[in-house]
Backbone atoms as SQL, in Angstrom:
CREATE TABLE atoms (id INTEGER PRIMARY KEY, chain TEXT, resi INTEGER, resn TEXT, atom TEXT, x REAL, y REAL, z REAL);
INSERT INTO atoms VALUES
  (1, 'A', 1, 'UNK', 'N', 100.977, 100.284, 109.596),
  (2, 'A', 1, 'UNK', 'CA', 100.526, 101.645, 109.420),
  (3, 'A', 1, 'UNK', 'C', 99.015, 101.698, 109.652),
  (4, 'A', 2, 'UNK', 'N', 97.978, 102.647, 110.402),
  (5, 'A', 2, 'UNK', 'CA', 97.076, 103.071, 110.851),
  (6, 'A', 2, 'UNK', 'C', 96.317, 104.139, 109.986),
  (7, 'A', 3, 'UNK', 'N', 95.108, 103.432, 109.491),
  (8, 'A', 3, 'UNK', 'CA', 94.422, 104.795, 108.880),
  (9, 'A', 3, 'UNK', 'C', 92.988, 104.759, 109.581),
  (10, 'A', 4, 'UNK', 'N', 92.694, 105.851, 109.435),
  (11, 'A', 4, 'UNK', 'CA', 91.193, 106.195, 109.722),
  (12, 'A', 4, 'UNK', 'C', 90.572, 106.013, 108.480),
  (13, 'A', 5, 'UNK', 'N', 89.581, 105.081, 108.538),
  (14, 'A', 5, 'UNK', 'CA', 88.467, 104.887, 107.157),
  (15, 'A', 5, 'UNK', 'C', 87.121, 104.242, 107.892),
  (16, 'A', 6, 'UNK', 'N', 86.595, 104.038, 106.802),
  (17, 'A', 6, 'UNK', 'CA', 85.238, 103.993, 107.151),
  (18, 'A', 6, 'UNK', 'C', 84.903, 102.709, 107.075),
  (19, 'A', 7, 'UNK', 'N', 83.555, 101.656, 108.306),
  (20, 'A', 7, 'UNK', 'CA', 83.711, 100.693, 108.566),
  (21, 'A', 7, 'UNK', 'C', 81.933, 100.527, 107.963),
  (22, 'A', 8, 'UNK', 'N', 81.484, 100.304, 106.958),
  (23, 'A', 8, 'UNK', 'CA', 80.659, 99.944, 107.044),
  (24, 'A', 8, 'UNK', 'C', 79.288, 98.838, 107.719),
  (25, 'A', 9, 'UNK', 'N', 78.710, 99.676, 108.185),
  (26, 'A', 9, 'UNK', 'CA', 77.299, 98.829, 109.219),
  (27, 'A', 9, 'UNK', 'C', 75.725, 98.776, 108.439),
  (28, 'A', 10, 'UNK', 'N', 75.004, 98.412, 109.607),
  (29, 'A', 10, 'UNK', 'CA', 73.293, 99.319, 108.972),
  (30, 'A', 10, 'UNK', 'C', 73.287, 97.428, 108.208),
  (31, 'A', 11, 'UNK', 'N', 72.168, 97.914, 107.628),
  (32, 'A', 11, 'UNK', 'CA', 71.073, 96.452, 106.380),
  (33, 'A', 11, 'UNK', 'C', 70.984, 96.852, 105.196),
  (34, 'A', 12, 'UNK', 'N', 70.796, 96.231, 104.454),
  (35, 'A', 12, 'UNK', 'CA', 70.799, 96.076, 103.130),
  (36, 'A', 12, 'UNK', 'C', 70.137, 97.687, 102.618),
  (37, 'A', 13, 'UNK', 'N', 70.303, 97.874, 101.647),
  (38, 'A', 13, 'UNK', 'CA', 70.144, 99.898, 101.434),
  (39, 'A', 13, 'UNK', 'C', 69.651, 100.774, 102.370),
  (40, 'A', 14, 'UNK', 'N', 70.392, 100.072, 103.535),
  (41, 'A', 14, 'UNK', 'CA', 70.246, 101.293, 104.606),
  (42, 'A', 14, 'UNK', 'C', 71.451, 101.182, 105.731),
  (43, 'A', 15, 'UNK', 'N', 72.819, 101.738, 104.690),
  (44, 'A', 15, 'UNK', 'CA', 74.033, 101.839, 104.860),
  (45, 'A', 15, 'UNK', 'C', 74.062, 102.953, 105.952),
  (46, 'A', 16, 'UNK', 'N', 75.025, 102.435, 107.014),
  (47, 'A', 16, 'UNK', 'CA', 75.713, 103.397, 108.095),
  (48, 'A', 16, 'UNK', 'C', 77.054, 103.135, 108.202),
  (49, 'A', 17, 'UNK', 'N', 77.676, 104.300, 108.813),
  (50, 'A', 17, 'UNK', 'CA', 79.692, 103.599, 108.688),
  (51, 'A', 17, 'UNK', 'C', 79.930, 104.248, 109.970),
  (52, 'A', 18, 'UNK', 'N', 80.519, 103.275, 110.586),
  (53, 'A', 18, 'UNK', 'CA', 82.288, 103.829, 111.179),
  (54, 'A', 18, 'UNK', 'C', 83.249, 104.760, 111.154),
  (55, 'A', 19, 'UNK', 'N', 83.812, 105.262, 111.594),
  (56, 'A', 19, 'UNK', 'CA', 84.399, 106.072, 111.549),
  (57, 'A', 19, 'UNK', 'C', 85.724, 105.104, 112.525),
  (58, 'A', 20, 'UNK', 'N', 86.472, 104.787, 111.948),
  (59, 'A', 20, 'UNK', 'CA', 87.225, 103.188, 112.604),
  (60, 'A', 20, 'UNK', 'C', 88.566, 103.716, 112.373),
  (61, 'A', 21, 'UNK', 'N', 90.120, 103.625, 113.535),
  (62, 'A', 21, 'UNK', 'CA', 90.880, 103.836, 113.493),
  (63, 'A', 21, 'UNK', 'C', 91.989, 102.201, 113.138),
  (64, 'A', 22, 'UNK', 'N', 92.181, 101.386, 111.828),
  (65, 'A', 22, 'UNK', 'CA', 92.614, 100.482, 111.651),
  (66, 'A', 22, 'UNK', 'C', 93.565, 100.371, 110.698),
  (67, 'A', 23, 'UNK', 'N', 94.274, 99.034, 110.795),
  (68, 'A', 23, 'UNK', 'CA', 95.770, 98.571, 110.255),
  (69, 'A', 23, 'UNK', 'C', 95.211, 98.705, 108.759),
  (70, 'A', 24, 'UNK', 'N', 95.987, 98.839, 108.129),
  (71, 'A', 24, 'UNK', 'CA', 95.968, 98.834, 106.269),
  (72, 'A', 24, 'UNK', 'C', 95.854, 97.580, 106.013),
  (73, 'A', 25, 'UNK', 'N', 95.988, 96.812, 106.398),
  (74, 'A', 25, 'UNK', 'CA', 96.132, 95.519, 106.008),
  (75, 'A', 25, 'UNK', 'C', 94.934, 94.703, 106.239),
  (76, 'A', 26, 'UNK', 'N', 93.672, 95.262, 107.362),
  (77, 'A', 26, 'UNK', 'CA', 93.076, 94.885, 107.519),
  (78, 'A', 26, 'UNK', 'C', 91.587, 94.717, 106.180),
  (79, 'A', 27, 'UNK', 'N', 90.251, 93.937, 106.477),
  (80, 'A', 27, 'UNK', 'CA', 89.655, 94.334, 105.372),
  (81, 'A', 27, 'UNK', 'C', 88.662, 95.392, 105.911),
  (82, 'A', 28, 'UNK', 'N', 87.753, 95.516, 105.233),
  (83, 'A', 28, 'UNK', 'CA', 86.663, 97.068, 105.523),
  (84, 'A', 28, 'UNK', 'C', 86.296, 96.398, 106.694),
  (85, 'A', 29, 'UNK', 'N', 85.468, 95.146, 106.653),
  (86, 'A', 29, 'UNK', 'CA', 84.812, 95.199, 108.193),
  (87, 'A', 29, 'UNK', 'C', 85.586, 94.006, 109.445),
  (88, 'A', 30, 'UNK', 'N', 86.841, 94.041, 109.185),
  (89, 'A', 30, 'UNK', 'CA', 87.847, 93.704, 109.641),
  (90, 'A', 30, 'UNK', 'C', 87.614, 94.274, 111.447),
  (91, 'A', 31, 'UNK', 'N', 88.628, 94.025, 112.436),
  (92, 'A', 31, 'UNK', 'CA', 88.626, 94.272, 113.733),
  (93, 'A', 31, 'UNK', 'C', 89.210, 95.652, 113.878),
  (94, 'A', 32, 'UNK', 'N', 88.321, 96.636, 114.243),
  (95, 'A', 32, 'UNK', 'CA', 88.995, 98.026, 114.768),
  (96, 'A', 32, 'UNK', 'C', 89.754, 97.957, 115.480),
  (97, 'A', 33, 'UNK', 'N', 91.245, 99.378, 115.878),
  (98, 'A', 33, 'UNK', 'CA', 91.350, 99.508, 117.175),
  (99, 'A', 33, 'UNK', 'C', 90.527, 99.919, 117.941),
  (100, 'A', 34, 'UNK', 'N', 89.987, 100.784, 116.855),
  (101, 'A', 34, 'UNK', 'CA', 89.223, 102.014, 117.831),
  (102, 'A', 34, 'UNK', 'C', 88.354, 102.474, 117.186),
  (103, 'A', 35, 'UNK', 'N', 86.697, 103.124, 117.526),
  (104, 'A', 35, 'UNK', 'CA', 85.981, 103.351, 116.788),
  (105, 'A', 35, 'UNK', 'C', 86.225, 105.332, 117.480),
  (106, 'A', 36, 'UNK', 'N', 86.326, 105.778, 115.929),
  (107, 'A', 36, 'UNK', 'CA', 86.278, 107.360, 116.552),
  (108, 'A', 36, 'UNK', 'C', 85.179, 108.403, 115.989),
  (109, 'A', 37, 'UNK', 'N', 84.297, 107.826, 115.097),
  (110, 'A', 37, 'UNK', 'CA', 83.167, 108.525, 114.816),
  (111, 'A', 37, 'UNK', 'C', 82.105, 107.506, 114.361),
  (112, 'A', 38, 'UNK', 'N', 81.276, 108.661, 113.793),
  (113, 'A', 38, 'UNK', 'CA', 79.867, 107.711, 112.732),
  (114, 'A', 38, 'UNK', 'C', 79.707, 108.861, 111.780),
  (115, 'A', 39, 'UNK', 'N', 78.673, 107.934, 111.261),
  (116, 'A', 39, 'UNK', 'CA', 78.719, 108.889, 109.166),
  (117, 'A', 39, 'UNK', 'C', 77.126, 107.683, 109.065),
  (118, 'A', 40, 'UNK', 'N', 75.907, 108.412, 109.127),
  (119, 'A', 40, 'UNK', 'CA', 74.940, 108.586, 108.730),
  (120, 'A', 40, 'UNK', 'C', 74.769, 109.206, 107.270),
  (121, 'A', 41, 'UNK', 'N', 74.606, 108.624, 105.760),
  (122, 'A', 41, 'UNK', 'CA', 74.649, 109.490, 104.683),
  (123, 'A', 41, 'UNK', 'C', 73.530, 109.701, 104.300),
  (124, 'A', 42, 'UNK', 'N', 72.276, 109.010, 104.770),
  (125, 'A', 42, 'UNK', 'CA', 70.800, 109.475, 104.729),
  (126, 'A', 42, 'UNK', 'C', 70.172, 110.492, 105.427),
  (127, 'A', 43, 'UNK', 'N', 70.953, 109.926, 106.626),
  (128, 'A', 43, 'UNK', 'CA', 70.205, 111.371, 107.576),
  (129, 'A', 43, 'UNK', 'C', 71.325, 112.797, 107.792),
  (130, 'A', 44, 'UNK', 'N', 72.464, 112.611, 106.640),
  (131, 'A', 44, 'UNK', 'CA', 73.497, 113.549, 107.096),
  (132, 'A', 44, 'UNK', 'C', 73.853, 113.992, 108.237),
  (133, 'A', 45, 'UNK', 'N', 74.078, 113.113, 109.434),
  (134, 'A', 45, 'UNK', 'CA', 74.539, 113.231, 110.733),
  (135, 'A', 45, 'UNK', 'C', 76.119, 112.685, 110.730),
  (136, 'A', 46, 'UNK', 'N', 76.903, 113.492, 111.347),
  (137, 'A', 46, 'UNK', 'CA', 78.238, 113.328, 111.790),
  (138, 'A', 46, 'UNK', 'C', 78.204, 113.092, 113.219),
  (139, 'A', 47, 'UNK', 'N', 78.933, 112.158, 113.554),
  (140, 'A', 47, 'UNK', 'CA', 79.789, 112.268, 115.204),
  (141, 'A', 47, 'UNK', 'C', 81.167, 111.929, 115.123),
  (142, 'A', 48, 'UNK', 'N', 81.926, 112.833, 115.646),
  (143, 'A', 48, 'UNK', 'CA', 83.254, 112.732, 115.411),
  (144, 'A', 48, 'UNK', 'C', 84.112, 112.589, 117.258),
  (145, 'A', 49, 'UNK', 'N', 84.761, 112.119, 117.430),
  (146, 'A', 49, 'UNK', 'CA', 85.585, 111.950, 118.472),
  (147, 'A', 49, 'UNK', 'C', 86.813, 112.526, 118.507),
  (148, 'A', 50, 'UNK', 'N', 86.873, 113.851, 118.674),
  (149, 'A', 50, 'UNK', 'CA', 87.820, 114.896, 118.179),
  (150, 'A', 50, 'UNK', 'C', 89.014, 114.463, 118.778),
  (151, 'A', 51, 'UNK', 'N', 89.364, 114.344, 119.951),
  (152, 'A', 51, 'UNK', 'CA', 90.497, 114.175, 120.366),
  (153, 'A', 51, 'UNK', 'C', 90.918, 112.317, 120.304),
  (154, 'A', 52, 'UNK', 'N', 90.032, 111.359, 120.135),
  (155, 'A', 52, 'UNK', 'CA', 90.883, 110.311, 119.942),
  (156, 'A', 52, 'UNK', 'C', 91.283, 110.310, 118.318),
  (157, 'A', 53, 'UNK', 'N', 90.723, 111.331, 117.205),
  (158, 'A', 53, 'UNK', 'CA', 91.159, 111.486, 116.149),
  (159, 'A', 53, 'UNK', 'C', 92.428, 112.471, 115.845),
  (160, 'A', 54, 'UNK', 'N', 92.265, 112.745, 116.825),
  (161, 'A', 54, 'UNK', 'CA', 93.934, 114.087, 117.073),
  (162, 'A', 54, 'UNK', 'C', 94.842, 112.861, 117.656),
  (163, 'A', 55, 'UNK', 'N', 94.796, 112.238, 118.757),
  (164, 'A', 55, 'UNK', 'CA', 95.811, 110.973, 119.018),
  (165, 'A', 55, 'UNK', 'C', 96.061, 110.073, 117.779),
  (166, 'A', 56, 'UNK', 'N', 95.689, 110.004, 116.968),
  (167, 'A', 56, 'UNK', 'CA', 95.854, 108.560, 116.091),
  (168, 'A', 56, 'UNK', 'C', 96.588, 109.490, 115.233),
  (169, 'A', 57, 'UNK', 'N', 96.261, 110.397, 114.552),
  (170, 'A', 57, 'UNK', 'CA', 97.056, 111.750, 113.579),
  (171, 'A', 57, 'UNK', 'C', 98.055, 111.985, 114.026),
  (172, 'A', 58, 'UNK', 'N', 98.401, 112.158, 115.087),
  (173, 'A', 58, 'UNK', 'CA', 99.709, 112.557, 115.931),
  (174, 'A', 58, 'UNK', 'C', 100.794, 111.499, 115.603),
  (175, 'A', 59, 'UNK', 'N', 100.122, 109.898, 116.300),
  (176, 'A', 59, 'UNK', 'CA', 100.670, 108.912, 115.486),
  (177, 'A', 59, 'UNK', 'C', 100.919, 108.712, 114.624),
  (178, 'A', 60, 'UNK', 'N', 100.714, 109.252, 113.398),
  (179, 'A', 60, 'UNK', 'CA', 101.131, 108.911, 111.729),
  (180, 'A', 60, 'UNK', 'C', 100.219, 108.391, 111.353),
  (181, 'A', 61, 'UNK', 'N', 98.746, 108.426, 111.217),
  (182, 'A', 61, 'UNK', 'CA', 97.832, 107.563, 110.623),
  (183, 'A', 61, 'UNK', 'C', 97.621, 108.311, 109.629),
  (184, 'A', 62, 'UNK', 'N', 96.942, 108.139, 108.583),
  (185, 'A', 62, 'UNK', 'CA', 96.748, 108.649, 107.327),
  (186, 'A', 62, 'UNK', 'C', 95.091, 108.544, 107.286),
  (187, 'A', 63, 'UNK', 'N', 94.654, 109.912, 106.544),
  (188, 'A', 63, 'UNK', 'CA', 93.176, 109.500, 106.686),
  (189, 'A', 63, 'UNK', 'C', 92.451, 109.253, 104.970),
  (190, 'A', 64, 'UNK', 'N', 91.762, 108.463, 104.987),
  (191, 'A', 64, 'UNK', 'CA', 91.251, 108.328, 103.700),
  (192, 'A', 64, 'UNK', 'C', 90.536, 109.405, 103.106),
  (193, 'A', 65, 'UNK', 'N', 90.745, 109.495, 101.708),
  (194, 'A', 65, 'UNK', 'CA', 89.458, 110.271, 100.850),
  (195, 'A', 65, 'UNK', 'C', 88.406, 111.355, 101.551),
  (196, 'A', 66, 'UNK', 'N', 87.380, 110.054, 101.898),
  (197, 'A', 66, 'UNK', 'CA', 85.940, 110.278, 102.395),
  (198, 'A', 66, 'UNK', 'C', 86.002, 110.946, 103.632),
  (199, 'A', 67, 'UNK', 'N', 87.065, 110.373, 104.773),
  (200, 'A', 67, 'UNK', 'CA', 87.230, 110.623, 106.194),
  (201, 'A', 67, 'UNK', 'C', 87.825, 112.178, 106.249),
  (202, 'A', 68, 'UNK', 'N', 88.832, 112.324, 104.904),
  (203, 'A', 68, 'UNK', 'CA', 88.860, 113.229, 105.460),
  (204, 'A', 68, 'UNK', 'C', 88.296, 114.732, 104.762),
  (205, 'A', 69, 'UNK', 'N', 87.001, 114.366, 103.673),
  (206, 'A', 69, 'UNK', 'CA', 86.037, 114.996, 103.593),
  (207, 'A', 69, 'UNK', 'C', 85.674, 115.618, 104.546),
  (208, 'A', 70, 'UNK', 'N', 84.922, 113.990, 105.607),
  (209, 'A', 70, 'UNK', 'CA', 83.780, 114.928, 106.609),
  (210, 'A', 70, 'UNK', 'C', 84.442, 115.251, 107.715),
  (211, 'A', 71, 'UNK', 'N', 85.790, 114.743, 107.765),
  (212, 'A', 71, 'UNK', 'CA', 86.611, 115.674, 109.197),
  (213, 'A', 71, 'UNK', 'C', 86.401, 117.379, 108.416),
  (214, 'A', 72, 'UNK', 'N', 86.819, 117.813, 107.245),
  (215, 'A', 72, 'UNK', 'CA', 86.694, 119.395, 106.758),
  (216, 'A', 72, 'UNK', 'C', 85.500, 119.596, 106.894),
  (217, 'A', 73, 'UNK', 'N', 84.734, 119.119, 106.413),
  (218, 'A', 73, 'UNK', 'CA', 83.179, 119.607, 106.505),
  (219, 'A', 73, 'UNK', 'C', 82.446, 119.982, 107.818),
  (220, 'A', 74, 'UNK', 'N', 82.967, 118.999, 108.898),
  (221, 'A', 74, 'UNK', 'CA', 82.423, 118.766, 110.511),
  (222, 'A', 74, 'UNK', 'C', 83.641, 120.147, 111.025),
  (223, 'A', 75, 'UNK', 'N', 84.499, 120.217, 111.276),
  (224, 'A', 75, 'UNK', 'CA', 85.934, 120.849, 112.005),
  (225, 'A', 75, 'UNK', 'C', 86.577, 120.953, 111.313),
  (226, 'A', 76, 'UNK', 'N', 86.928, 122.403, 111.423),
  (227, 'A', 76, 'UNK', 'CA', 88.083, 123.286, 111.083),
  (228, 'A', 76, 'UNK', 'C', 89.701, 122.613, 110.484),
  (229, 'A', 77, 'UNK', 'N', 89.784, 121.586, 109.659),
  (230, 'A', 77, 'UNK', 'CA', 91.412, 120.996, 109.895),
  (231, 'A', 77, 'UNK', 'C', 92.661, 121.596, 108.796),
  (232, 'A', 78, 'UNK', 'N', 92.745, 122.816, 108.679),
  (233, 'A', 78, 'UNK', 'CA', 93.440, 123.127, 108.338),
  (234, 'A', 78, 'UNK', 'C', 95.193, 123.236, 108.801),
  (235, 'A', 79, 'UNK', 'N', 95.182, 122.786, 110.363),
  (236, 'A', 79, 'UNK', 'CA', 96.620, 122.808, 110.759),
  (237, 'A', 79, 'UNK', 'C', 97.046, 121.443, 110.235),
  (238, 'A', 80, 'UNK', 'N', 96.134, 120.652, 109.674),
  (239, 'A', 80, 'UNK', 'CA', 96.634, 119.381, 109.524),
  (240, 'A', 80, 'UNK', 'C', 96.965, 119.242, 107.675),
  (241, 'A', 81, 'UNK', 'N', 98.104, 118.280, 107.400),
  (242, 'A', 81, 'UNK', 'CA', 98.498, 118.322, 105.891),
  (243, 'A', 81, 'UNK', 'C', 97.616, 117.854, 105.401),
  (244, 'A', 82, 'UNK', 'N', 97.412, 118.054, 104.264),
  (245, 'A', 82, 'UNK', 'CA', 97.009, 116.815, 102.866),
  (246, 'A', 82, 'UNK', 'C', 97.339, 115.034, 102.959),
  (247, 'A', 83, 'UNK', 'N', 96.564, 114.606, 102.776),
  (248, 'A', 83, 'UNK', 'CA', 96.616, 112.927, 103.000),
  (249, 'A', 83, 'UNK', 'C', 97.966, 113.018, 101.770),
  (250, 'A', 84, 'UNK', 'N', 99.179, 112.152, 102.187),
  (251, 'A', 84, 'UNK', 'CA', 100.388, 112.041, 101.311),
  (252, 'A', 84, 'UNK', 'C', 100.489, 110.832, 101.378),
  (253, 'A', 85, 'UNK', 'N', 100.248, 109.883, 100.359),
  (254, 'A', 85, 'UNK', 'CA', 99.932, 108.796, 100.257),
  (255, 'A', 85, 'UNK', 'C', 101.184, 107.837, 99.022);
């Protein structure tokens, strides 16, 4: 099973993340399939990769917590359910 979560990067208190499409099984900074955004929390910058994040959803991936915070916050996702976990 495939979730979108966040891959932490950046140096020591100067955290940046991923936006990483990967196996559950894997660990946080484990091997992506696919990287589909970034999450800046200092400089509050989003980049999101809208449509390889619509392919992986389509697939059954499940999105975490946080991810799918700033997917609502960044784009509109209301056609999409509640994380059912």
């Amino acid at each position: 099973m495939l979730k979108l979560r966040l891959k932490r990067c950046g140096r020591k208190q100067r955290a940046v993340y991923r936006i990483v499409a990967i196996d559950v099984r894997s660990r946080r900074e484990g091997k992506a399939l696919q990287n589909v955004g970034f999450y800046d929390p200092i400089k509050n910058q989003t980049y999101l990769n809208i449509p390889a994040i619509l392919y992986f959803l389509e697939r059954g991936a499940q999105l975490t917590g946080t991810v799918q915070y700033l997917l609502k916050k960044a784009w509109d996702f209301k056609e999409l359910r509640p994380n059912q976990t």
